[in-house]
């Protein structure tokens, strides 16, 4: 995780500098700040900072991975990495719900926005709890 948070940190610093330079430059050229680009760069900075902060936080809590160590070998990364879903329809439903909410925003239809957001919440819960539903099996059965 060390390499990830460093990468996001570098991109965040670049976006912060680019946003400041862009705002000053557009003000010098036209006498006013071009807000769309400035806000887009600022939000991109915040997003990459949030991702970098998450990776930094996680990297402090886990042992260094082979790719984070200078003496790491390819064989150190062998074995089971984690659990990945073999197939799920929830991402499709979540994307469809987000599309409905987005269309509601485009046409400014409150009922479509509300329907889409409720569906997004349902899809996110379904994706999150996909493997936690059903009966729990114990060693006795």
C-alpha positions as protocol buffer text, in pm:
chain_id: "A"
residue {
  index: 1
  type: UNK
  ca { x: 0 y: 0 z: 0 }
}
residue {
  index: 2
  type: UNK
  ca { x: 302 y: 223 z: 37 }
}
residue {
  index: 3
  type: UNK
  ca { x: 345 y: 268 z: -337 }
}
residue {
  index: 4
  type: UNK
  ca { x: -25 y: 344 z: -387 }
}
residue {
  index: 5
  type: UNK
  ca { x: -49 y: 623 z: -132 }
}
residue {
  index: 6
  type: UNK
  ca { x: 271 y: 777 z: -263 }
}
residue {
  index: 7
  type: UNK
  ca { x: 138 y: 770 z: -618 }
}
residue {
  index: 8
  type: UNK
  ca { x: -190 y: 931 z: -515 }
}
residue {
  index: 9
  type: UNK
  ca { x: 1 y: 1185 z: -307 }
}
residue {
  index: 10
  type: UNK
  ca { x: 212 y: 1290 z: -605 }
}
residue {
  index: 11
  type: UNK
  ca { x: -98 y: 1323 z: -825 }
}
residue {
  index: 12
  type: UNK
  ca { x: -273 y: 1522 z: -549 }
}
residue {
  index: 13
  type: UNK
  ca { x: 15 y: 1768 z: -520 }
}
residue {
  index: 14
  type: UNK
  ca { x: 22 y: 1809 z: -898 }
}
residue {
  index: 15
  type: UNK
  ca { x: -353 y: 1874 z: -912 }
}
residue {
  index: 16
  type: UNK
  ca { x: -333 y: 2129 z: -630 }
}
residue {
  index: 17
  type: UNK
  ca { x: -53 y: 2319 z: -805 }
}
residue {
  index: 18
  type: UNK
  ca { x: -228 y: 2292 z: -1143 }
}
residue {
  index: 19
  type: UNK
  ca { x: -553 y: 2422 z: -993 }
}
residue {
  index: 20
  type: UNK
  ca { x: -383 y: 2725 z: -840 }
}
residue {
  index: 21
  type: UNK
  ca { x: -187 y: 2799 z: -1157 }
}
residue {
  index: 22
  type: UNK
  ca { x: -501 y: 2755 z: -1369 }
}
residue {
  index: 23
  type: UNK
  ca { x: -704 y: 2992 z: -1152 }
}
residue {
  index: 24
  type: UNK
  ca { x: -433 y: 3259 z: -1149 }
}
residue {
  index: 25
  type: UNK
  ca { x: -364 y: 3220 z: -1519 }
}
residue {
  index: 26
  type: UNK
  ca { x: -729 y: 3252 z: -1625 }
}
residue {
  index: 27
  type: UNK
  ca { x: -766 y: 3555 z: -1401 }
}
residue {
  index: 28
  type: UNK
  ca { x: -460 y: 3717 z: -1558 }
}
residue {
  index: 29
  type: UNK
  ca { x: -580 y: 3644 z: -1912 }
}
residue {
  index: 30
  type: UNK
  ca { x: -945 y: 3744 z: -1891 }
}
residue {
  index: 31
  type: UNK
  ca { x: -973 y: 3940 z: -1569 }
}
residue {
  index: 32
  type: UNK
  ca { x: -1189 y: 3674 z: -1405 }
}
residue {
  index: 33
  type: UNK
  ca { x: -1137 y: 3318 z: -1283 }
}
residue {
  index: 34
  type: UNK
  ca { x: -1271 y: 3040 z: -1503 }
}
residue {
  index: 35
  type: UNK
  ca { x: -1460 y: 2850 z: -1233 }
}
residue {
  index: 36
  type: UNK
  ca { x: -1547 y: 2528 z: -1414 }
}
residue {
  index: 37
  type: UNK
  ca { x: -1188 y: 2418 z: -1466 }
}
residue {
  index: 38
  type: UNK
  ca { x: -1075 y: 2549 z: -1129 }
}
residue {
  index: 39
  type: UNK
  ca { x: -1347 y: 2362 z: -943 }
}
residue {
  index: 40
  type: UNK
  ca { x: -1285 y: 2047 z: -1151 }
}
residue {
  index: 41
  type: UNK
  ca { x: -916 y: 2055 z: -1057 }
}
residue {
  index: 42
  type: UNK
  ca { x: -1000 y: 2123 z: -692 }
}
residue {
  index: 43
  type: UNK
  ca { x: -1245 y: 1833 z: -677 }
}
residue {
  index: 44
  type: UNK
  ca { x: -994 y: 1606 z: -851 }
}
residue {
  index: 45
  type: UNK
  ca { x: -738 y: 1709 z: -589 }
}
residue {
  index: 46
  type: UNK
  ca { x: -983 y: 1624 z: -310 }
}
residue {
  index: 47
  type: UNK
  ca { x: -1070 y: 1287 z: -465 }
}
residue {
  index: 48
  type: UNK
  ca { x: -708 y: 1179 z: -511 }
}
residue {
  index: 49
  type: UNK
  ca { x: -624 y: 1305 z: -162 }
}
residue {
  index: 50
  type: UNK
  ca { x: -908 y: 1098 z: -19 }
}
residue {
  index: 51
  type: UNK
  ca { x: -786 y: 784 z: -201 }
}
residue {
  index: 52
  type: UNK
  ca { x: -426 y: 851 z: -100 }
}
residue {
  index: 53
  type: UNK
  ca { x: -530 y: 908 z: 260 }
}
residue {
  index: 54
  type: UNK
  ca { x: -721 y: 579 z: 262 }
}
residue {
  index: 55
  type: UNK
  ca { x: -421 y: 388 z: 125 }
}
residue {
  index: 56
  type: UNK
  ca { x: -192 y: 560 z: 375 }
}
residue {
  index: 57
  type: UNK
  ca { x: -425 y: 468 z: 661 }
}
residue {
  index: 58
  type: UNK
  ca { x: -448 y: 105 z: 548 }
}
residue {
  index: 59
  type: UNK
  ca { x: -71 y: 80 z: 491 }
}
residue {
  index: 60
  type: UNK
  ca { x: -8 y: 163 z: 856 }
}
residue {
  index: 61
  type: UNK
  ca { x: -234 y: -120 z: 972 }
}
residue {
  index: 62
  type: UNK
  ca { x: -109 y: -408 z: 756 }
}
residue {
  index: 63
  type: UNK
  ca { x: 228 y: -575 z: 716 }
}
residue {
  index: 64
  type: UNK
  ca { x: 435 y: -458 z: 419 }
}
residue {
  index: 65
  type: UNK
  ca { x: 350 y: -648 z: 104 }
}
residue {
  index: 66
  type: UNK
  ca { x: 624 y: -794 z: -119 }
}
residue {
  index: 67
  type: UNK
  ca { x: 588 y: -506 z: -365 }
}
residue {
  index: 68
  type: UNK
  ca { x: 641 y: -256 z: -83 }
}
residue {
  index: 69
  type: UNK
  ca { x: 969 y: -411 z: 34 }
}
residue {
  index: 70
  type: UNK
  ca { x: 1304 y: -359 z: -136 }
}
residue {
  index: 71
  type: UNK
  ca { x: 1398 y: -725 z: -76 }
}
residue {
  index: 72
  type: UNK
  ca { x: 1061 y: -862 z: -195 }
}
residue {
  index: 73
  type: UNK
  ca { x: 1064 y: -1153 z: -439 }
}
residue {
  index: 74
  type: UNK
  ca { x: 797 y: -1258 z: -687 }
}
residue {
  index: 75
  type: UNK
  ca { x: 752 y: -1586 z: -500 }
}
residue {
  index: 76
  type: UNK
  ca { x: 660 y: -1392 z: -184 }
}
residue {
  index: 77
  type: UNK
  ca { x: 337 y: -1284 z: -353 }
}
residue {
  index: 78
  type: UNK
  ca { x: 234 y: -1639 z: -446 }
}
residue {
  index: 79
  type: UNK
  ca { x: -71 y: -1801 z: -296 }
}
residue {
  index: 80
  type: UNK
  ca { x: -423 y: -1694 z: -226 }
}
residue {
  index: 81
  type: UNK
  ca { x: -472 y: -1319 z: -239 }
}
residue {
  index: 82
  type: UNK
  ca { x: -831 y: -1294 z: -128 }
}
residue {
  index: 83
  type: UNK
  ca { x: -1189 y: -1377 z: -214 }
}
residue {
  index: 84
  type: UNK
  ca { x: -1331 y: -1247 z: -540 }
}
residue {
  index: 85
  type: UNK
  ca { x: -1689 y: -1300 z: -642 }
}
residue {
  index: 86
  type: UNK
  ca { x: -1714 y: -1548 z: -930 }
}
residue {
  index: 87
  type: UNK
  ca { x: -2015 y: -1370 z: -1074 }
}
residue {
  index: 88
  type: UNK
  ca { x: -2268 y: -1120 z: -954 }
}
residue {
  index: 89
  type: UNK
  ca { x: -2553 y: -924 z: -1107 }
}
residue {
  index: 90
  type: UNK
  ca { x: -2544 y: -652 z: -841 }
}
residue {
  index: 91
  type: UNK
  ca { x: -2292 y: -427 z: -1022 }
}
residue {
  index: 92
  type: UNK
  ca { x: -2520 y: -418 z: -1326 }
}
residue {
  index: 93
  type: UNK
  ca { x: -2820 y: -327 z: -1110 }
}
residue {
  index: 94
  type: UNK
  ca { x: -2617 y: -62 z: -931 }
}
residue {
  index: 95
  type: UNK
  ca { x: -2507 y: 89 z: -1262 }
}
residue {
  index: 96
  type: UNK
  ca { x: -2865 y: 88 z: -1387 }
}
residue {
  index: 97
  type: UNK
  ca { x: -2985 y: 259 z: -1068 }
}
residue {
  index: 98
  type: UNK
  ca { x: -2710 y: 523 z: -1097 }
}
residue {
  index: 99
  type: UNK
  ca { x: -2815 y: 581 z: -1459 }
}
residue {
  index: 100
  type: UNK
  ca { x: -3174 y: 638 z: -1351 }
}
residue {
  index: 101
  type: UNK
  ca { x: -3063 y: 883 z: -1081 }
}
residue {
  index: 102
  type: UNK
  ca { x: -2837 y: 1057 z: -1335 }
}
residue {
  index: 103
  type: UNK
  ca { x: -3121 y: 1090 z: -1584 }
}
residue {
  index: 104
  type: UNK
  ca { x: -3333 y: 1238 z: -1309 }
}
residue {
  index: 105
  type: UNK
  ca { x: -3063 y: 1498 z: -1250 }
}
residue {
  index: 106
  type: UNK
  ca { x: -3030 y: 1573 z: -1622 }
}
residue {
  index: 107
  type: UNK
  ca { x: -3403 y: 1631 z: -1669 }
}
residue {
  index: 108
  type: UNK
  ca { x: -3449 y: 1765 z: -1314 }
}
residue {
  index: 109
  type: UNK
  ca { x: -3731 y: 1527 z: -1229 }
}
residue {
  index: 110
  type: UNK
  ca { x: -3743 y: 1487 z: -851 }
}
residue {
  index: 111
  type: UNK
  ca { x: -3938 y: 1164 z: -865 }
}
residue {
  index: 112
  type: UNK
  ca { x: -3680 y: 1007 z: -1098 }
}
residue {
  index: 113
  type: UNK
  ca { x: -3395 y: 1128 z: -875 }
}
residue {
  index: 114
  type: UNK
  ca { x: -3565 y: 982 z: -568 }
}
residue {
  index: 115
  type: UNK
  ca { x: -3637 y: 651 z: -744 }
}
residue {
  index: 116
  type: UNK
  ca { x: -3277 y: 629 z: -865 }
}
residue {
  index: 117
  type: UNK
  ca { x: -3130 y: 708 z: -524 }
}
residue {
  index: 118
  type: UNK
  ca { x: -3350 y: 453 z: -350 }
}
residue {
  index: 119
  type: UNK
  ca { x: -3247 y: 196 z: -612 }
}
residue {
  index: 120
  type: UNK
  ca { x: -2878 y: 292 z: -565 }
}
residue {
  index: 121
  type: UNK
  ca { x: -2912 y: 233 z: -191 }
}
residue {
  index: 122
  type: UNK
  ca { x: -3080 y: -101 z: -253 }
}
residue {
  index: 123
  type: UNK
  ca { x: -2816 y: -205 z: -506 }
}
residue {
  index: 124
  type: UNK
  ca { x: -2530 y: -99 z: -277 }
}
residue {
  index: 125
  type: UNK
  ca { x: -2682 y: -296 z: 12 }
}
residue {
  index: 126
  type: UNK
  ca { x: -2733 y: -597 z: -212 }
}
residue {
  index: 127
  type: UNK
  ca { x: -2373 y: -583 z: -331 }
}
residue {
  index: 128
  type: UNK
  ca { x: -2242 y: -533 z: 21 }
}
residue {
  index: 129
  type: UNK
  ca { x: -2443 y: -813 z: 182 }
}
residue {
  index: 130
  type: UNK
  ca { x: -2439 y: -1055 z: -112 }
}
residue {
  index: 131
  type: UNK
  ca { x: -2245 y: -1321 z: 78 }
}
residue {
  index: 132
  type: UNK
  ca { x: -2399 y: -1249 z: 420 }
}
residue {
  index: 133
  type: UNK
  ca { x: -2754 y: -1348 z: 337 }
}
residue {
  index: 134
  type: UNK
  ca { x: -2918 y: -1684 z: 384 }
}
residue {
  index: 135
  type: UNK
  ca { x: -2888 y: -1935 z: 662 }
}
residue {
  index: 136
  type: UNK
  ca { x: -2570 y: -1969 z: 855 }
}
residue {
  index: 137
  type: UNK
  ca { x: -2418 y: -2313 z: 855 }
}
residue {
  index: 138
  type: UNK
  ca { x: -2246 y: -2447 z: 1160 }
}
residue {
  index: 139
  type: UNK
  ca { x: -2010 y: -2740 z: 1211 }
}
residue {
  index: 140
  type: UNK
  ca { x: -2293 y: -2942 z: 1369 }
}
residue {
  index: 141
  type: UNK
  ca { x: -2497 y: -2972 z: 1049 }
}
